[in-house]
C-alpha cells in the first residue's frame, strides 16, 4: 500500500470548523438546536464523554432520515415474526410501504408451517370510516383473517388517523379475543405521530409484547445454557448466521426477538436463563422488564465484527460458567477465525487508512465501526437516526435524561417481580463474582467512548449536513439507508446501505464479517467511480484536425 | 410456497385488504411534484409518510428523491400543523432554495382539518416565502382513491396555481402525460417534436428521476416543467390528456379555468392507442405524420406479424393501475392474446370496466376499487391459470408460486431496472414491450421443451 494512511489522516479537517460551517447556513433557531446535536468527540481517559442532544423533535422542513412510530413498531420489532398475523388499521399506505421492504428473512420448519410475512393486511380505511369510526370494520377484518388464516395470534397496528378518530384498538382486541379464545389478539397504539421517530414505536412494541405475549406459554425448550437474543431482526440472514454459531458452541437459543422467530418462542421466552441484547435501542425495554418480572439477567452483546462476535460468545459462555461450554466456545472461535483472518488481512491491505462514515439506526452506526476497524478503516463521523442519549453516552446517563412531552406520551410500564415465576438465575454472590470479572449487566457503553478524538458525532443527520461532510472529508464509503443511497453516490462516493444491506448479507457473525470485508473492499476499491470523466472532459482542447488538412 | 395461505376458492371479503393493488395518494402527489422544475415536494403530516414515500420512489427509480415533511408530533396532531408548516417553509427556502414547494396533505392533516390555503397565505404574509418563489398545495387524503388519484390531484393543482389565460393564445398544445415513467415522458416529447408539434407537458419527470452520474449531486436536476411553461398552458389552444384516472382533473381545470378545450385519450400503450394519440396530435396541431413515425409504426407491426404464433391464444392476467391496464388489455388483445383477468385497487369506476371489456371482450374478469387486491388477483390466477402475468414487483411472489412468467409493469418495480430508461408508450415503447413478452414466452418454451423438440430458430 502507498502512504494513504498518513495522507488521509494528515488531511482530516478540523471537526469544530466543519461544525461551524454546517451551522452557518441555518436559520438561528435551527442552528441553536443542531449545535447541541453535532458534537466534536473528546475522549479523555476516565472522563465522561460530552452530552449530545438526541431523541428530540425532528425539525420541520429539514430533510431528515427518520421514520415514524408505526415503522418502529410494525416494521422493525414485530415485522420479522412470521406467525403473528399483522393487520394495519388505517388507510392503505402504511400497510403497503411496510410490506416486505425490510428484508427480514425467515425459515419455517416446513411448508405446512405458517408464514404470514409475505402478506400485507390492512383495513384500508375509507372516508366513511374516518368519519363514523373504523372499529366495526376492524372487527370484521379480524373475522375474515381468522377464517382465512387461523392464526395463533393477531397484532393490530394503529396508523395516524386511528388515534384521532378515537378508535380503541385495545378494546376491539379484547372483544375479538373473547370471540376467538384460541387466538391471542393485541393492539398497538403506534400512531405515526407518537414520539419523535421510530424509537417511540419500539417502546410501544416492547410494552405490548411484554404484557400480552411473553409468559403466555409455559414450555421450556430442551437443552442446556438457554438464552434469548433480543434486538436481532434477521436482515439479510444475520440471525441465521448467529444461530449457526451459537448452536455450534453449545448454547440453546430459545428465541430471537424477532428475527426468524415464532409466536410460541416469544410466549415461552421467560423460561430462559439469560437475555443478550443486540440492538440496544429497539429492545432494551423488554430486557429490563423481563429481568424485573422473571429475574432474567441481561447484558449487551454485539455480533457485528469478528472480534466483537468472539468477545460476545466468550461473555455468554463465562456467564454460564460451564467448563465444557467455555472450551467448546473457544474451539469454535479459533476454528472460525482461521478463514476470517485470511480474508481480513487480504482486504485490510487494500482498505487500510480509508475513511468511513455511518449514519443509521440506533445501534448499527456503532456496531459496524467494529468491522471497519478490523480492516484498518477509520470512522471519522457517525450518528444515529433515532437513538437516545444512552446509545451515545452510555446507560449511566439515563437518570439524567430529561423526559420531555413527546416521550411522556409513550407509556412506561411499572413492572414487579412475578410472585410465581420470578426465579433468581444466579445468586447474589455469583453475580458479584461475574461483575468482578468484568461482566457488565444492564449496561451499554454507547458509541462515543469508542470513537476517536476530533470525530464528529451527529444525531439525526440531515441531507444538507451529509453533503458538507462528503465535501469536507471525501470518505471512501458512507453508510446510511435507501433514501440517502443515490444522493451520496451521485457525488461519487459509494454508499453502503446498513438497513437493507443492499440486498446482500449476512454481515453478522464470522461468515458475515467475511462478507462485509469483501463488500467494503468492492465498494472502496471499485473503478466505476473513476469512469465519471469522459476522455473529452480530461482534455477538452480541440487540438485535432482532419488528416487531409495537413 | 411463499403465499402458502392463499386458497384457490374465492370468498367474499368486506373489510380485510390483503396485499393491496394500490397505495395511498401522497406518493403519487410526490412523484408528480418532482415533475416541476426546481420543485421540492413537501409532505404535511408525520415524517413517516415522507420517509415511506421517498423510500418507495427511490427503490423504484434508483435515484435521489428529495422531499421534506412537516414532522408532526402528538402536539401538532392535536393543535393543528400550521406552526410546523410555517417553520418548515422558512427552513426549506433558507437551506434548499427551491423555486417551488409543492405541499401535499396526508391522512393525518386531513383528519385534523388543516386549511392549506390559509396556512400558505399566512406564510406569504409573514414573509416566509421569498420573492419569486411559490408554495402550492393539493389535498391528498389517503382514505380516498389511490396513488393515481394523488398524482391526478397534484397535476390539477399545477393548473390551479400556475396556469393563466393571458388572452393571447399560443400555438402550442398541452400534453398531460399521466402517471407514467420518466422514460415515457421523454418518449412523448420525442414523438411530438418528431411531428413538429409545439407543446407544454406537465408534469415532466424525465431528467429528474432518470438522471446521469456526473460525480456531482444536483438537488434540483435539469428536468421538470418550469413554472413559466405550466403558466403558459393556460394560453395553449388545446389539451391532450392521457389516461382518464391520472389526467382528467388537470385537463378539466384547464378547460374551466383557462378555457382550453381538451380531449381525454387512453395512455398510448400499444399500437392502436398510439395510433389514436398520433392521429389526435396530427389533427389538433394540423401537422402531417412524418415518415419517421410511420417507419416506427411499421416496424412494430412487422414484429407483430412475424411473431404472431407466439402471442396467439396466450392467456394473460393483469394487475396494476387503471390507465395502463385498459391500454395494455387492448394491445394484448390485438396480438390475439386473451386477457382473462384485470385487477386494480384504484376505484376506477364502471367506465374503466366498460373500457376494458370493450378492449378485450366481455369474458374478461374485471375487478377494481375496494377489496380488489393482489390476494384476489392471485386467487383468480389460481383458477384461470394464465400463461403470463403483468404486474409490479409484488406479483413475483405469485409468479414464483404458480410458476408463471411475470412481465413487470406498473408501480412499484423494486427489483429490475429499465422502466426509468426505456419507454412503454408509443410505437417504440410497444416494440420493447413486445420484446419482453416474447422473451418471457420463448424462455419458458426453451425451459420446458423436451430435448427432441428444443428449437434453435424461433
PDB file of N, CA and C in Angstrom, chain A residues 213-282:
ATOM      1  N   UNK A 213     -47.683 -11.168  25.295  1.00  0.00           N
ATOM      2  CA  UNK A 213     -47.138 -12.349  24.619  1.00  0.00           C
ATOM      3  C   UNK A 213     -46.190 -13.138  25.534  1.00  0.00           C
ATOM      4  N   UNK A 214     -45.151 -12.467  25.998  1.00  0.00           N
ATOM      5  CA  UNK A 214     -44.163 -13.180  26.820  1.00  0.00           C
ATOM      6  C   UNK A 214     -44.829 -13.703  28.094  1.00  0.00           C
ATOM      7  N   UNK A 215     -44.620 -14.966  28.369  1.00  0.00           N
ATOM      8  CA  UNK A 215     -45.191 -15.543  29.583  1.00  0.00           C
ATOM      9  C   UNK A 215     -46.533 -16.225  29.361  1.00  0.00           C
ATOM     10  N   UNK A 216     -46.991 -16.258  28.138  1.00  0.00           N
ATOM     11  CA  UNK A 216     -48.292 -16.889  27.856  1.00  0.00           C
ATOM     12  C   UNK A 216     -48.192 -18.414  27.764  1.00  0.00           C
ATOM     13  N   UNK A 217     -46.990 -18.906  27.601  1.00  0.00           N
ATOM     14  CA  UNK A 217     -46.838 -20.343  27.366  1.00  0.00           C
ATOM     15  C   UNK A 217     -45.752 -20.893  28.277  1.00  0.00           C
ATOM     16  N   UNK A 218     -46.114 -21.892  29.078  1.00  0.00           N
ATOM     17  CA  UNK A 218     -45.126 -22.492  29.976  1.00  0.00           C
ATOM     18  C   UNK A 218     -44.517 -23.700  29.280  1.00  0.00           C
ATOM     19  N   UNK A 219     -43.566 -23.454  28.454  1.00  0.00           N
ATOM     20  CA  UNK A 219     -42.981 -24.574  27.732  1.00  0.00           C
ATOM     21  C   UNK A 219     -41.483 -24.341  27.582  1.00  0.00           C
ATOM     22  N   UNK A 220     -40.712 -25.160  28.262  1.00  0.00           N
ATOM     23  CA  UNK A 220     -39.266 -24.969  28.173  1.00  0.00           C
ATOM     24  C   UNK A 220     -38.704 -25.738  26.998  1.00  0.00           C
ATOM     25  N   UNK A 221     -37.699 -25.155  26.381  1.00  0.00           N
ATOM     26  CA  UNK A 221     -37.037 -25.890  25.302  1.00  0.00           C
ATOM     27  C   UNK A 221     -36.045 -26.869  25.906  1.00  0.00           C
ATOM     28  N   UNK A 222     -35.855 -27.981  25.237  1.00  0.00           N
ATOM     29  CA  UNK A 222     -34.836 -28.939  25.648  1.00  0.00           C
ATOM     30  C   UNK A 222     -33.459 -28.284  25.512  1.00  0.00           C
ATOM     31  N   UNK A 223     -32.541 -28.686  26.358  1.00  0.00           N
ATOM     32  CA  UNK A 223     -31.171 -28.224  26.156  1.00  0.00           C
ATOM     33  C   UNK A 223     -30.612 -27.460  27.328  1.00  0.00           C
ATOM     34  N   UNK A 224     -29.301 -27.233  27.258  1.00  0.00           N
ATOM     35  CA  UNK A 224     -28.618 -26.523  28.330  1.00  0.00           C
ATOM     36  C   UNK A 224     -28.286 -25.098  27.872  1.00  0.00           C
ATOM     37  N   UNK A 225     -27.976 -24.257  28.821  1.00  0.00           N
ATOM     38  CA  UNK A 225     -27.495 -22.891  28.550  1.00  0.00           C
ATOM     39  C   UNK A 225     -28.474 -22.125  27.659  1.00  0.00           C
ATOM     40  N   UNK A 226     -29.667 -21.945  28.215  1.00  0.00           N
ATOM     41  CA  UNK A 226     -30.745 -21.360  27.416  1.00  0.00           C
ATOM     42  C   UNK A 226     -30.743 -19.836  27.454  1.00  0.00           C
ATOM     43  N   UNK A 227     -30.919 -19.261  26.305  1.00  0.00           N
ATOM     44  CA  UNK A 227     -30.919 -17.801  26.239  1.00  0.00           C
ATOM     45  C   UNK A 227     -31.805 -17.295  25.105  1.00  0.00           C
ATOM     46  N   UNK A 228     -32.175 -16.019  25.215  1.00  0.00           N
ATOM     47  CA  UNK A 228     -32.831 -15.308  24.112  1.00  0.00           C
ATOM     48  C   UNK A 228     -31.879 -14.252  23.576  1.00  0.00           C
ATOM     49  N   UNK A 229     -31.984 -14.013  22.285  1.00  0.00           N
ATOM     50  CA  UNK A 229     -31.299 -12.837  21.732  1.00  0.00           C
ATOM     51  C   UNK A 229     -32.356 -11.777  21.501  1.00  0.00           C
ATOM     52  N   UNK A 230     -32.153 -10.619  22.055  1.00  0.00           N
ATOM     53  CA  UNK A 230     -33.107  -9.532  21.868  1.00  0.00           C
ATOM     54  C   UNK A 230     -32.509  -8.505  20.898  1.00  0.00           C
ATOM     55  N   UNK A 231     -33.343  -8.026  19.984  1.00  0.00           N
ATOM     56  CA  UNK A 231     -32.900  -6.963  19.091  1.00  0.00           C
ATOM     57  C   UNK A 231     -32.052  -7.460  17.935  1.00  0.00           C
ATOM     58  N   UNK A 232     -32.441  -8.593  17.369  1.00  0.00           N
ATOM     59  CA  UNK A 232     -31.776  -9.091  16.150  1.00  0.00           C
ATOM     60  C   UNK A 232     -32.912  -9.439  15.184  1.00  0.00           C
ATOM     61  N   UNK A 233     -32.920  -8.798  14.023  1.00  0.00           N
ATOM     62  CA  UNK A 233     -34.104  -8.860  13.162  1.00  0.00           C
ATOM     63  C   UNK A 233     -33.913  -9.669  11.880  1.00  0.00           C
ATOM     64  N   UNK A 234     -32.820 -10.330  11.799  1.00  0.00           N
ATOM     65  CA  UNK A 234     -32.531 -11.227  10.675  1.00  0.00           C
ATOM     66  C   UNK A 234     -32.621 -10.553   9.313  1.00  0.00           C
ATOM     67  N   UNK A 235     -32.101  -9.350   9.242  1.00  0.00           N
ATOM     68  CA  UNK A 235     -31.993  -8.712   7.937  1.00  0.00           C
ATOM     69  C   UNK A 235     -30.839  -9.389   7.204  1.00  0.00           C
ATOM     70  N   UNK A 236     -31.091  -9.764   5.978  1.00  0.00           N
ATOM     71  CA  UNK A 236     -30.044 -10.401   5.178  1.00  0.00           C
ATOM     72  C   UNK A 236     -29.533 -11.716   5.754  1.00  0.00           C
ATOM     73  N   UNK A 237     -30.256 -12.307   6.686  1.00  0.00           N
ATOM     74  CA  UNK A 237     -29.859 -13.612   7.211  1.00  0.00           C
ATOM     75  C   UNK A 237     -28.891 -13.552   8.387  1.00  0.00           C
ATOM     76  N   UNK A 238     -28.757 -12.381   9.015  1.00  0.00           N
ATOM     77  CA  UNK A 238     -27.862 -12.255  10.182  1.00  0.00           C
ATOM     78  C   UNK A 238     -28.193 -13.269  11.266  1.00  0.00           C
ATOM     79  N   UNK A 239     -29.502 -13.407  11.543  1.00  0.00           N
ATOM     80  CA  UNK A 239     -29.890 -14.310  12.633  1.00  0.00           C
ATOM     81  C   UNK A 239     -29.532 -15.761  12.290  1.00  0.00           C
ATOM     82  N   UNK A 240     -29.607 -16.117  11.024  1.00  0.00           N
ATOM     83  CA  UNK A 240     -29.240 -17.492  10.630  1.00  0.00           C
ATOM     84  C   UNK A 240     -27.785 -17.767  10.989  1.00  0.00           C
ATOM     85  N   UNK A 241     -26.936 -16.794  10.703  1.00  0.00           N
ATOM     86  CA  UNK A 241     -25.512 -16.960  10.993  1.00  0.00           C
ATOM     87  C   UNK A 241     -25.264 -17.005  12.503  1.00  0.00           C
ATOM     88  N   UNK A 242     -25.957 -16.146  13.229  1.00  0.00           N
ATOM     89  CA  UNK A 242     -25.784 -16.149  14.688  1.00  0.00           C
ATOM     90  C   UNK A 242     -26.279 -17.476  15.263  1.00  0.00           C
ATOM     91  N   UNK A 243     -27.403 -17.937  14.753  1.00  0.00           N
ATOM     92  CA  UNK A 243     -27.939 -19.238  15.203  1.00  0.00           C
ATOM     93  C   UNK A 243     -26.911 -20.344  14.963  1.00  0.00           C
ATOM     94  N   UNK A 244     -26.311 -20.302  13.799  1.00  0.00           N
ATOM     95  CA  UNK A 244     -25.310 -21.333  13.446  1.00  0.00           C
ATOM     96  C   UNK A 244     -24.179 -21.370  14.474  1.00  0.00           C
ATOM     97  N   UNK A 245     -23.665 -20.195  14.792  1.00  0.00           N
ATOM     98  CA  UNK A 245     -22.518 -20.127  15.698  1.00  0.00           C
ATOM     99  C   UNK A 245     -22.906 -20.538  17.111  1.00  0.00           C
ATOM    100  N   UNK A 246     -24.019 -20.000  17.554  1.00  0.00           N
ATOM    101  CA  UNK A 246     -24.461 -20.258  18.934  1.00  0.00           C
ATOM    102  C   UNK A 246     -24.712 -21.743  19.148  1.00  0.00           C
ATOM    103  N   UNK A 247     -25.305 -22.321  18.129  1.00  0.00           N
ATOM    104  CA  UNK A 247     -25.599 -23.745  18.181  1.00  0.00           C
ATOM    105  C   UNK A 247     -24.300 -24.564  18.258  1.00  0.00           C
ATOM    106  N   UNK A 248     -23.345 -24.163  17.430  1.00  0.00           N
ATOM    107  CA  UNK A 248     -22.059 -24.862  17.389  1.00  0.00           C
ATOM    108  C   UNK A 248     -21.326 -24.798  18.735  1.00  0.00           C
ATOM    109  N   UNK A 249     -21.488 -23.679  19.426  1.00  0.00           N
ATOM    110  CA  UNK A 249     -20.816 -23.522  20.712  1.00  0.00           C
ATOM    111  C   UNK A 249     -21.486 -24.358  21.798  1.00  0.00           C
ATOM    112  N   UNK A 250     -22.756 -24.651  21.611  1.00  0.00           N
ATOM    113  CA  UNK A 250     -23.445 -25.469  22.596  1.00  0.00           C
ATOM    114  C   UNK A 250     -24.480 -24.741  23.432  1.00  0.00           C
ATOM    115  N   UNK A 251     -24.765 -23.483  23.086  1.00  0.00           N
ATOM    116  CA  UNK A 251     -25.856 -22.782  23.774  1.00  0.00           C
ATOM    117  C   UNK A 251     -27.181 -23.268  23.194  1.00  0.00           C
ATOM    118  N   UNK A 252     -28.253 -23.069  23.946  1.00  0.00           N
ATOM    119  CA  UNK A 252     -29.583 -23.321  23.396  1.00  0.00           C
ATOM    120  C   UNK A 252     -30.269 -21.982  23.180  1.00  0.00           C
ATOM    121  N   UNK A 253     -30.488 -21.653  21.930  1.00  0.00           N
ATOM    122  CA  UNK A 253     -31.172 -20.395  21.628  1.00  0.00           C
ATOM    123  C   UNK A 253     -32.667 -20.647  21.693  1.00  0.00           C
ATOM    124  N   UNK A 254     -33.305 -20.018  22.637  1.00  0.00           N
ATOM    125  CA  UNK A 254     -34.741 -20.225  22.793  1.00  0.00           C
ATOM    126  C   UNK A 254     -35.522 -19.400  21.773  1.00  0.00           C
ATOM    127  N   UNK A 255     -35.244 -18.122  21.722  1.00  0.00           N
ATOM    128  CA  UNK A 255     -35.936 -17.284  20.747  1.00  0.00           C
ATOM    129  C   UNK A 255     -35.092 -16.074  20.410  1.00  0.00           C
ATOM    130  N   UNK A 256     -35.374 -15.526  19.249  1.00  0.00           N
ATOM    131  CA  UNK A 256     -34.762 -14.267  18.857  1.00  0.00           C
ATOM    132  C   UNK A 256     -35.889 -13.266  18.691  1.00  0.00           C
ATOM    133  N   UNK A 257     -35.738 -12.133  19.329  1.00  0.00           N
ATOM    134  CA  UNK A 257     -36.731 -11.061  19.152  1.00  0.00           C
ATOM    135  C   UNK A 257     -36.153 -10.094  18.154  1.00  0.00           C
ATOM    136  N   UNK A 258     -36.653 -10.184  16.916  1.00  0.00           N
ATOM    137  CA  UNK A 258     -37.705 -11.055  16.475  1.00  0.00           C
ATOM    138  C   UNK A 258     -37.359 -11.710  15.130  1.00  0.00           C
ATOM    139  N   UNK A 259     -36.062 -11.766  14.788  1.00  0.00           N
ATOM    140  CA  UNK A 259     -35.713 -12.354  13.507  1.00  0.00           C
ATOM    141  C   UNK A 259     -35.883 -13.856  13.483  1.00  0.00           C
ATOM    142  N   UNK A 260     -36.443 -14.381  12.413  1.00  0.00           N
ATOM    143  CA  UNK A 260     -36.646 -15.823  12.232  1.00  0.00           C
ATOM    144  C   UNK A 260     -37.322 -16.451  13.460  1.00  0.00           C
ATOM    145  N   UNK A 261     -38.392 -15.814  13.899  1.00  0.00           N
ATOM    146  CA  UNK A 261     -38.995 -16.244  15.161  1.00  0.00           C
ATOM    147  C   UNK A 261     -40.435 -16.699  14.990  1.00  0.00           C
ATOM    148  N   UNK A 262     -40.920 -17.333  16.047  1.00  0.00           N
ATOM    149  CA  UNK A 262     -42.303 -17.793  16.089  1.00  0.00           C
ATOM    150  C   UNK A 262     -42.971 -17.335  17.374  1.00  0.00           C
ATOM    151  N   UNK A 263     -44.264 -17.242  17.291  1.00  0.00           N
ATOM    152  CA  UNK A 263     -45.061 -16.798  18.429  1.00  0.00           C
ATOM    153  C   UNK A 263     -44.792 -17.631  19.693  1.00  0.00           C
ATOM    154  N   UNK A 264     -44.813 -18.940  19.560  1.00  0.00           N
ATOM    155  CA  UNK A 264     -44.646 -19.791  20.735  1.00  0.00           C
ATOM    156  C   UNK A 264     -43.311 -19.547  21.451  1.00  0.00           C
ATOM    157  N   UNK A 265     -42.287 -19.265  20.659  1.00  0.00           N
ATOM    158  CA  UNK A 265     -40.977 -18.977  21.267  1.00  0.00           C
ATOM    159  C   UNK A 265     -41.020 -17.682  22.076  1.00  0.00           C
ATOM    160  N   UNK A 266     -41.732 -16.693  21.547  1.00  0.00           N
ATOM    161  CA  UNK A 266     -41.915 -15.439  22.317  1.00  0.00           C
ATOM    162  C   UNK A 266     -42.667 -15.735  23.605  1.00  0.00           C
ATOM    163  N   UNK A 267     -43.754 -16.503  23.426  1.00  0.00           N
ATOM    164  CA  UNK A 267     -44.677 -16.713  24.550  1.00  0.00           C
ATOM    165  C   UNK A 267     -44.010 -17.450  25.702  1.00  0.00           C
ATOM    166  N   UNK A 268     -42.995 -18.248  25.391  1.00  0.00           N
ATOM    167  CA  UNK A 268     -42.319 -19.001  26.451  1.00  0.00           C
ATOM    168  C   UNK A 268     -40.906 -18.476  26.712  1.00  0.00           C
ATOM    169  N   UNK A 269     -40.635 -17.275  26.255  1.00  0.00           N
ATOM    170  CA  UNK A 269     -39.276 -16.724  26.344  1.00  0.00           C
ATOM    171  C   UNK A 269     -38.838 -16.459  27.782  1.00  0.00           C
ATOM    172  N   UNK A 270     -39.787 -16.441  28.694  1.00  0.00           N
ATOM    173  CA  UNK A 270     -39.450 -16.146  30.094  1.00  0.00           C
ATOM    174  C   UNK A 270     -38.802 -17.339  30.794  1.00  0.00           C
ATOM    175  N   UNK A 271     -38.670 -18.468  30.082  1.00  0.00           N
ATOM    176  CA  UNK A 271     -38.124 -19.667  30.723  1.00  0.00           C
ATOM    177  C   UNK A 271     -36.602 -19.756  30.640  1.00  0.00           C
ATOM    178  N   UNK A 272     -35.966 -18.818  29.955  1.00  0.00           N
ATOM    179  CA  UNK A 272     -34.507 -18.925  29.755  1.00  0.00           C
ATOM    180  C   UNK A 272     -33.733 -18.388  30.959  1.00  0.00           C
ATOM    181  N   UNK A 273     -32.418 -18.506  30.883  1.00  0.00           N
ATOM    182  CA  UNK A 273     -31.586 -18.043  31.988  1.00  0.00           C
ATOM    183  C   UNK A 273     -30.766 -16.804  31.666  1.00  0.00           C
ATOM    184  N   UNK A 274     -30.858 -16.364  30.407  1.00  0.00           N
ATOM    185  CA  UNK A 274     -30.087 -15.168  30.033  1.00  0.00           C
ATOM    186  C   UNK A 274     -30.725 -14.494  28.823  1.00  0.00           C
ATOM    187  N   UNK A 275     -30.765 -13.180  28.864  1.00  0.00           N
ATOM    188  CA  UNK A 275     -31.108 -12.406  27.675  1.00  0.00           C
ATOM    189  C   UNK A 275     -29.876 -11.644  27.214  1.00  0.00           C
ATOM    190  N   UNK A 276     -29.551 -11.784  25.950  1.00  0.00           N
ATOM    191  CA  UNK A 276     -28.472 -10.936  25.422  1.00  0.00           C
ATOM    192  C   UNK A 276     -29.084  -9.946  24.443  1.00  0.00           C
ATOM    193  N   UNK A 277     -28.574  -8.724  24.482  1.00  0.00           N
ATOM    194  CA  UNK A 277     -29.178  -7.634  23.710  1.00  0.00           C
ATOM    195  C   UNK A 277     -28.252  -7.198  22.583  1.00  0.00           C
ATOM    196  N   UNK A 278     -28.766  -7.280  21.367  1.00  0.00           N
ATOM    197  CA  UNK A 278     -28.008  -6.803  20.195  1.00  0.00           C
ATOM    198  C   UNK A 278     -28.295  -5.324  19.978  1.00  0.00           C
ATOM    199  N   UNK A 279     -29.501  -5.038  19.475  1.00  0.00           N
ATOM    200  CA  UNK A 279     -29.860  -3.642  19.201  1.00  0.00           C
ATOM    201  C   UNK A 279     -30.432  -3.043  20.476  1.00  0.00           C
ATOM    202  N   UNK A 280     -29.587  -2.352  21.187  1.00  0.00           N
ATOM    203  CA  UNK A 280     -29.972  -1.801  22.478  1.00  0.00           C
ATOM    204  C   UNK A 280     -31.177  -0.883  22.363  1.00  0.00           C
ATOM    205  N   UNK A 281     -31.169  -0.028  21.334  1.00  0.00           N
ATOM    206  CA  UNK A 281     -32.211   0.978  21.248  1.00  0.00           C
ATOM    207  C   UNK A 281     -33.616   0.384  21.137  1.00  0.00           C
ATOM    208  N   UNK A 282     -33.735  -0.606  20.280  1.00  0.00           N
ATOM    209  CA  UNK A 282     -35.084  -1.060  19.956  1.00  0.00           C
ATOM    210  C   UNK A 282     -35.667  -2.022  20.969  1.00  0.00           C
TER     211      UNK A 282
END
